[in-house]
Amino acid sequence: MSRKVDSVKDINDSKETWRLAVRIMDVWSVVNNKGIEHLEMIVMDSLGDRIQVLIRHDHLLKWKEVIKENMTCIINNGSVYNNDFQWKILQGKCKTDRLEDIIGAVSEINHIQSNTPGKKIVVSVVLKDLKGNCINCNLWEIYGSKFLAYYNDPKNNGAIVILLTHAMVKDGQVSNAWSGSKLLINEDIHEIQDFMSKLPTNEQKEKPTQSAKSLSNWSGGSQYSPVERFVHNAKCMSLSQFCKIKHETLCVTVATTLKFVVSKYE
């Protein structure tokens, strides 16, 4: 006779003979500063309760190619780690990390740091929810590169809705986790398509703008040609409009050169 299945909500450190029937919701690899790799995953039982599971380095080769997202499995006799952090986000003895899934429309790109010696690429965007609330979101390294590749592709027009899983929440802003986050951009999944459909019609057609600061900071990684990059996000004006400008602006004007006038200072 097989042992009965336990519930995630009942787990504590009173024993190590727990038996869980779960679905693997997410799985990712973590490499520490010594180059040692292990697996982490989020699993959910039939009641909808979730818990994080770690597969140690010495078991990695056995399970790395076996474990896949959305598969179901039985976990037997796992060790339970106590919540020994000084600052506890939630009450309880088991460890908790504050990671959230966040979805929003990109309203502005306010900073781009290119990948230069001593610096890692980071793209800072402003995310806006359906109520108009905004929060800064920092996308580091491969996440920033993925966003820029999508943004700079001329085929991608209109609003950009992103879903960032396992986002780290800190000081009124969010960013991707170093391991485990996923960045989904305008993908054909229910959460993103439902969010997009609820945006005002005019916002669905508007591509996010780049602040002047982000334009000056970014010098590489664009997929535009030199001509496309020159006119990107710039307003086209006639010469008559151009001559009436009284403030700094980003614009393009097209005209025919009639003659060159040599300055006496040249």
mmCIF file of C-alpha atoms in Angstrom:
data_model
loop_
_atom_site.group_PDB
_atom_site.id
_atom_site.type_symbol
_atom_site.label_atom_id
_atom_site.label_comp_id
_atom_site.label_asym_id
_atom_site.label_seq_id
_atom_site.Cartn_x
_atom_site.Cartn_y
_atom_site.Cartn_z
ATOM 1 C CA MET A 1 0.000 0.000 0.000
ATOM 2 C CA SER A 2 1.486 3.339 -1.075
ATOM 3 C CA ARG A 3 1.866 6.237 1.322
ATOM 4 C CA LYS A 4 -0.709 8.996 1.166
ATOM 5 C CA VAL A 5 0.199 12.236 -0.555
ATOM 6 C CA ASP A 6 0.888 15.286 1.633
ATOM 7 C CA SER A 7 -0.085 18.909 0.958
ATOM 8 C CA VAL A 8 2.429 21.701 0.436
ATOM 9 C CA LYS A 9 0.756 23.826 3.126
ATOM 10 C CA ASP A 10 1.412 21.146 5.746
ATOM 11 C CA ILE A 11 5.184 20.920 5.226
ATOM 12 C CA ASN A 12 7.401 21.634 8.249
ATOM 13 C CA ASP A 13 10.756 20.419 9.564
ATOM 14 C CA SER A 14 9.310 17.810 11.934
ATOM 15 C CA LYS A 15 10.238 15.003 9.532
ATOM 16 C CA GLU A 16 11.874 14.247 6.190
ATOM 17 C CA THR A 17 9.397 11.668 4.942
ATOM 18 C CA TRP A 18 7.069 14.007 3.077
ATOM 19 C CA ARG A 19 5.470 12.782 -0.148
ATOM 20 C CA LEU A 20 4.244 15.400 -2.614
ATOM 21 C CA ALA A 21 2.343 14.969 -5.879
ATOM 22 C CA VAL A 22 3.072 18.160 -7.820
ATOM 23 C CA ARG A 23 3.259 19.831 -11.206
ATOM 24 C CA ILE A 24 6.516 21.600 -12.069
ATOM 25 C CA MET A 25 5.524 25.193 -12.840
ATOM 26 C CA ASP A 26 8.998 26.560 -13.521
ATOM 27 C CA VAL A 27 12.579 25.292 -13.486
ATOM 28 C CA TRP A 28 15.902 27.078 -13.899
ATOM 29 C CA SER A 29 19.623 26.607 -13.453
ATOM 30 C CA VAL A 30 21.737 28.570 -10.946
ATOM 31 C CA VAL A 31 25.533 28.852 -11.117
ATOM 32 C CA ASN A 32 27.311 30.305 -8.069
ATOM 33 C CA ASN A 33 30.494 32.389 -8.056
ATOM 34 C CA LYS A 34 32.571 29.203 -7.877
ATOM 35 C CA GLY A 35 31.023 27.843 -11.069
ATOM 36 C CA ILE A 36 28.985 25.178 -9.257
ATOM 37 C CA GLU A 37 25.544 24.602 -10.790
ATOM 38 C CA HIS A 38 22.300 23.428 -9.220
ATOM 39 C CA LEU A 39 18.628 23.425 -10.219
ATOM 40 C CA GLU A 40 15.727 25.261 -8.634
ATOM 41 C CA MET A 41 12.058 24.932 -9.440
ATOM 42 C CA ILE A 42 8.586 26.001 -8.362
ATOM 43 C CA VAL A 43 6.096 23.168 -7.880
ATOM 44 C CA MET A 44 2.347 23.253 -7.204
ATOM 45 C CA ASP A 45 0.082 20.658 -5.627
ATOM 46 C CA SER A 46 -3.567 19.904 -6.458
ATOM 47 C CA LEU A 47 -4.761 22.575 -3.999
ATOM 48 C CA GLY A 48 -2.835 25.307 -5.815
ATOM 49 C CA ASP A 49 -0.221 25.791 -3.091
ATOM 50 C CA ARG A 50 3.349 26.312 -4.306
ATOM 51 C CA ILE A 51 6.810 25.783 -2.886
ATOM 52 C CA GLN A 52 10.357 26.177 -4.137
ATOM 53 C CA VAL A 53 12.470 23.039 -4.546
ATOM 54 C CA LEU A 54 16.260 22.845 -4.900
ATOM 55 C CA ILE A 55 18.157 20.000 -6.564
ATOM 56 C CA ARG A 56 21.718 19.951 -5.311
ATOM 57 C CA HIS A 57 24.817 19.867 -7.489
ATOM 58 C CA ASP A 58 25.589 16.242 -6.650
ATOM 59 C CA HIS A 59 22.190 15.196 -8.064
ATOM 60 C CA LEU A 60 22.330 17.520 -11.085
ATOM 61 C CA LEU A 61 23.452 15.040 -13.751
ATOM 62 C CA LYS A 62 20.729 12.580 -12.788
ATOM 63 C CA TRP A 63 17.838 15.038 -13.035
ATOM 64 C CA LYS A 64 18.814 17.943 -15.316
ATOM 65 C CA GLU A 65 17.660 16.303 -18.554
ATOM 66 C CA VAL A 66 14.656 14.615 -16.947
ATOM 67 C CA ILE A 67 12.899 17.537 -15.284
ATOM 68 C CA LYS A 68 10.757 19.650 -17.613
ATOM 69 C CA GLU A 69 8.230 22.415 -17.052
ATOM 70 C CA ASN A 70 4.571 21.325 -16.761
ATOM 71 C CA MET A 71 5.419 17.697 -16.046
ATOM 72 C CA THR A 72 3.922 16.003 -12.981
ATOM 73 C CA CYS A 73 5.937 14.014 -10.497
ATOM 74 C CA ILE A 74 6.093 12.570 -7.002
ATOM 75 C CA ILE A 75 8.699 14.031 -4.628
ATOM 76 C CA ASN A 76 9.677 11.743 -1.770
ATOM 77 C CA ASN A 77 11.678 12.426 1.394
ATOM 78 C CA GLY A 78 13.027 15.895 0.640
ATOM 79 C CA SER A 79 14.879 17.961 3.227
ATOM 80 C CA VAL A 80 13.091 21.021 4.635
ATOM 81 C CA TYR A 81 15.149 24.174 5.307
ATOM 82 C CA ASN A 82 14.247 26.512 8.136
ATOM 83 C CA ASN A 83 13.514 30.183 7.610
ATOM 84 C CA ASP A 84 16.571 31.517 9.447
ATOM 85 C CA PHE A 85 16.747 34.987 7.867
ATOM 86 C CA GLN A 86 16.914 37.900 10.316
ATOM 87 C CA TRP A 87 14.224 39.861 8.452
ATOM 88 C CA LYS A 88 11.139 37.771 7.745
ATOM 89 C CA ILE A 89 8.760 38.827 4.982
ATOM 90 C CA LEU A 90 6.167 36.284 6.074
ATOM 91 C CA GLN A 91 5.609 34.489 9.346
ATOM 92 C CA GLY A 92 6.709 30.883 9.455
ATOM 93 C CA LYS A 93 9.755 28.683 9.810
ATOM 94 C CA CYS A 94 10.307 27.875 6.143
ATOM 95 C CA LYS A 95 12.454 30.115 3.931
ATOM 96 C CA THR A 96 10.690 32.622 1.697
ATOM 97 C CA ASP A 97 12.023 34.813 -1.112
ATOM 98 C CA ARG A 98 9.965 37.743 -2.393
ATOM 99 C CA LEU A 99 9.733 37.214 -6.141
ATOM 100 C CA GLU A 100 6.745 38.422 -8.120
ATOM 101 C CA ASP A 101 5.438 38.010 -11.667
ATOM 102 C CA ILE A 102 4.746 41.447 -13.135
ATOM 103 C CA ILE A 103 2.968 42.534 -16.315
ATOM 104 C CA GLY A 104 2.690 46.003 -17.804
ATOM 105 C CA ALA A 105 2.912 48.165 -20.900
ATOM 106 C CA VAL A 106 6.240 49.878 -21.535
ATOM 107 C CA SER A 107 5.493 53.610 -21.535
ATOM 108 C CA GLU A 108 9.078 54.880 -21.822
ATOM 109 C CA ILE A 109 12.685 53.766 -22.050
ATOM 110 C CA ASN A 110 14.497 56.069 -19.648
ATOM 111 C CA HIS A 111 18.018 54.625 -19.544
ATOM 112 C CA ILE A 112 20.225 52.315 -21.593
ATOM 113 C CA GLN A 113 23.686 51.287 -20.430
ATOM 114 C CA SER A 114 25.679 49.609 -23.164
ATOM 115 C CA ASN A 115 27.893 46.575 -22.706
ATOM 116 C CA THR A 116 31.316 48.180 -22.263
ATOM 117 C CA PRO A 117 34.409 47.097 -20.303
ATOM 118 C CA GLY A 118 33.571 47.195 -16.603
ATOM 119 C CA LYS A 119 29.845 47.679 -17.224
ATOM 120 C CA LYS A 120 26.986 45.290 -17.909
ATOM 121 C CA ILE A 121 24.131 46.076 -20.239
ATOM 122 C CA VAL A 122 21.006 47.285 -18.461
ATOM 123 C CA VAL A 123 17.821 48.754 -19.892
ATOM 124 C CA SER A 124 15.588 50.750 -17.564
ATOM 125 C CA VAL A 125 11.961 51.064 -18.655
ATOM 126 C CA VAL A 126 8.798 52.461 -17.103
ATOM 127 C CA LEU A 127 5.974 49.921 -16.837
ATOM 128 C CA LYS A 128 2.364 51.070 -16.582
ATOM 129 C CA ASP A 129 -0.616 48.992 -15.482
ATOM 130 C CA LEU A 130 -4.221 49.347 -16.640
ATOM 131 C CA LYS A 131 -4.953 51.867 -13.861
ATOM 132 C CA GLY A 132 -2.101 54.151 -14.899
ATOM 133 C CA ASN A 133 0.228 53.208 -12.034
ATOM 134 C CA CYS A 134 3.890 53.233 -13.066
ATOM 135 C CA ILE A 135 7.014 51.479 -11.791
ATOM 136 C CA ASN A 136 10.629 51.379 -12.952
ATOM 137 C CA CYS A 137 11.818 48.028 -14.281
ATOM 138 C CA ASN A 138 15.515 47.239 -14.835
ATOM 139 C CA LEU A 139 16.377 44.539 -17.358
ATOM 140 C CA TRP A 140 19.945 43.295 -16.949
ATOM 141 C CA GLU A 141 22.230 41.530 -19.426
ATOM 142 C CA ILE A 142 20.424 38.984 -21.633
ATOM 143 C CA TYR A 143 17.032 40.382 -20.585
ATOM 144 C CA GLY A 144 18.043 43.894 -21.651
ATOM 145 C CA SER A 145 19.523 42.587 -24.899
ATOM 146 C CA LYS A 146 16.320 40.673 -25.669
ATOM 147 C CA PHE A 147 14.194 43.771 -25.087
ATOM 148 C CA LEU A 148 16.411 45.968 -27.284
ATOM 149 C CA ALA A 149 16.414 43.397 -30.084
ATOM 150 C CA TYR A 150 12.604 43.428 -30.065
ATOM 151 C CA TYR A 151 12.333 47.200 -29.744
ATOM 152 C CA ASN A 152 14.825 47.918 -32.531
ATOM 153 C CA ASP A 153 13.241 45.496 -34.995
ATOM 154 C CA PRO A 154 11.405 47.709 -37.563
ATOM 155 C CA LYS A 155 8.706 45.035 -37.924
ATOM 156 C CA ASN A 156 7.572 45.515 -34.320
ATOM 157 C CA ASN A 157 5.269 48.512 -34.109
ATOM 158 C CA GLY A 158 2.705 49.544 -31.528
ATOM 159 C CA ALA A 159 2.517 48.973 -27.792
ATOM 160 C CA ILE A 160 4.937 46.663 -25.999
ATOM 161 C CA VAL A 161 3.518 44.566 -23.164
ATOM 162 C CA ILE A 162 6.008 42.531 -21.160
ATOM 163 C CA LEU A 163 5.563 39.830 -18.568
ATOM 164 C CA LEU A 164 8.562 39.328 -16.283
ATOM 165 C CA THR A 165 8.466 36.237 -14.092
ATOM 166 C CA HIS A 166 10.236 35.967 -10.733
ATOM 167 C CA ALA A 167 10.958 39.686 -10.690
ATOM 168 C CA MET A 168 12.868 40.993 -7.664
ATOM 169 C CA VAL A 169 11.060 43.768 -5.788
ATOM 170 C CA LYS A 170 13.295 46.373 -4.157
ATOM 171 C CA ASP A 171 12.983 50.052 -3.228
ATOM 172 C CA GLY A 172 9.941 50.800 -5.363
ATOM 173 C CA GLN A 173 11.280 49.165 -8.501
ATOM 174 C CA VAL A 174 11.614 45.719 -10.009
ATOM 175 C CA SER A 175 14.300 43.882 -11.949
ATOM 176 C CA ASN A 176 14.936 40.431 -13.315
ATOM 177 C CA ALA A 177 16.422 37.858 -10.981
ATOM 178 C CA TRP A 178 19.926 36.689 -11.853
ATOM 179 C CA SER A 179 18.550 33.183 -12.321
ATOM 180 C CA GLY A 180 15.032 31.999 -13.019
ATOM 181 C CA SER A 181 13.326 35.054 -14.535
ATOM 182 C CA LYS A 182 11.645 34.860 -17.927
ATOM 183 C CA LEU A 183 10.937 37.873 -20.127
ATOM 184 C CA LEU A 184 7.926 37.520 -22.431
ATOM 185 C CA ILE A 185 7.384 40.361 -24.922
ATOM 186 C CA ASN A 186 4.039 40.700 -26.767
ATOM 187 C CA GLU A 187 3.781 36.916 -26.888
ATOM 188 C CA ASP A 188 0.620 35.077 -27.832
ATOM 189 C CA ILE A 189 -0.368 33.985 -24.342
ATOM 190 C CA HIS A 190 -3.606 34.765 -22.538
ATOM 191 C CA GLU A 191 -2.163 37.118 -19.907
ATOM 192 C CA ILE A 192 -0.408 39.374 -22.424
ATOM 193 C CA GLN A 193 -3.180 39.364 -25.038
ATOM 194 C CA ASP A 194 -5.828 40.100 -22.393
ATOM 195 C CA PHE A 195 -3.746 43.008 -21.038
ATOM 196 C CA MET A 196 -3.182 44.356 -24.559
ATOM 197 C CA SER A 197 -6.902 44.210 -25.395
ATOM 198 C CA LYS A 198 -7.729 46.349 -22.341
ATOM 199 C CA LEU A 199 -5.349 49.161 -23.310
ATOM 200 C CA PRO A 200 -6.954 52.262 -24.857
ATOM 201 C CA THR A 201 -7.045 51.947 -28.664
ATOM 202 C CA ASN A 202 -4.615 54.827 -29.194
ATOM 203 C CA GLU A 203 -2.089 53.303 -26.763
ATOM 204 C CA GLN A 204 -2.218 49.943 -28.542
ATOM 205 C CA LYS A 205 -0.811 51.653 -31.644
ATOM 206 C CA GLU A 206 1.883 53.736 -29.919
ATOM 207 C CA LYS A 207 5.420 52.445 -29.658
ATOM 208 C CA PRO A 208 7.218 53.414 -26.409
ATOM 209 C CA THR A 209 9.434 56.481 -26.678
ATOM 210 C CA GLN A 210 13.043 56.809 -25.649
ATOM 211 C CA SER A 211 14.055 59.654 -23.369
ATOM 212 C CA ALA A 212 16.782 62.001 -24.617
ATOM 213 C CA LYS A 213 19.056 60.606 -21.897
ATOM 214 C CA SER A 214 18.666 57.029 -23.106
ATOM 215 C CA LEU A 215 19.376 58.070 -26.704
ATOM 216 C CA SER A 216 22.621 59.756 -25.685
ATOM 217 C CA ASN A 217 23.727 56.784 -23.562
ATOM 218 C CA TRP A 218 23.188 54.092 -26.180
ATOM 219 C CA SER A 219 25.756 53.702 -28.916
ATOM 220 C CA GLY A 220 25.479 50.072 -29.979
ATOM 221 C CA GLY A 221 23.243 47.058 -30.370
ATOM 222 C CA SER A 222 20.743 48.663 -32.733
ATOM 223 C CA GLN A 223 19.476 46.705 -35.718
ATOM 224 C CA TYR A 224 18.673 49.895 -37.639
ATOM 225 C CA SER A 225 20.732 51.070 -40.585
ATOM 226 C CA PRO A 226 22.533 54.433 -40.105
ATOM 227 C CA VAL A 227 19.731 56.235 -41.979
ATOM 228 C CA GLU A 228 16.961 54.487 -40.002
ATOM 229 C CA ARG A 229 18.749 55.201 -36.730
ATOM 230 C CA PHE A 230 19.059 58.878 -37.673
ATOM 231 C CA VAL A 231 15.314 59.365 -38.144
ATOM 232 C CA HIS A 232 14.155 56.879 -35.473
ATOM 233 C CA ASN A 233 11.558 58.473 -33.140
ATOM 234 C CA ALA A 234 12.160 61.874 -34.774
ATOM 235 C CA LYS A 235 9.338 64.119 -35.980
ATOM 236 C CA CYS A 236 9.517 65.131 -39.644
ATOM 237 C CA MET A 237 9.067 68.898 -40.168
ATOM 238 C CA SER A 238 8.937 71.206 -43.144
ATOM 239 C CA LEU A 239 11.504 74.011 -43.411
ATOM 240 C CA SER A 240 8.880 76.590 -42.442
ATOM 241 C CA GLN A 241 8.076 74.637 -39.259
ATOM 242 C CA PHE A 242 11.765 74.058 -38.606
ATOM 243 C CA CYS A 243 12.491 77.809 -38.655
ATOM 244 C CA LYS A 244 9.811 78.457 -36.019
ATOM 245 C CA ILE A 245 11.187 76.039 -33.412
ATOM 246 C CA LYS A 246 11.856 77.859 -30.124
ATOM 247 C CA HIS A 247 12.948 74.944 -27.949
ATOM 248 C CA GLU A 248 15.237 71.937 -28.170
ATOM 249 C CA THR A 249 13.596 69.098 -30.072
ATOM 250 C CA LEU A 250 14.401 65.932 -31.989
ATOM 251 C CA CYS A 251 13.307 66.328 -35.601
ATOM 252 C CA VAL A 252 14.167 65.640 -39.233
ATOM 253 C CA THR A 253 13.703 67.947 -42.192
ATOM 254 C CA VAL A 254 14.236 67.163 -45.871
ATOM 255 C CA ALA A 255 15.233 69.874 -48.353
ATOM 256 C CA THR A 256 17.198 70.508 -51.553
ATOM 257 C CA THR A 257 20.563 72.242 -51.288
ATOM 258 C CA LEU A 258 20.608 75.267 -53.593
ATOM 259 C CA LYS A 259 24.080 76.585 -52.804
ATOM 260 C CA PHE A 260 26.808 76.612 -50.194
ATOM 261 C CA VAL A 261 27.667 79.865 -48.420
ATOM 262 C CA VAL A 262 31.212 79.980 -47.097
ATOM 263 C CA SER A 263 31.486 81.703 -43.725
ATOM 264 C CA LYS A 264 34.180 84.318 -43.244
ATOM 265 C CA TYR A 265 35.183 82.462 -40.087
ATOM 266 C CA GLU A 266 36.133 79.321 -42.010
#
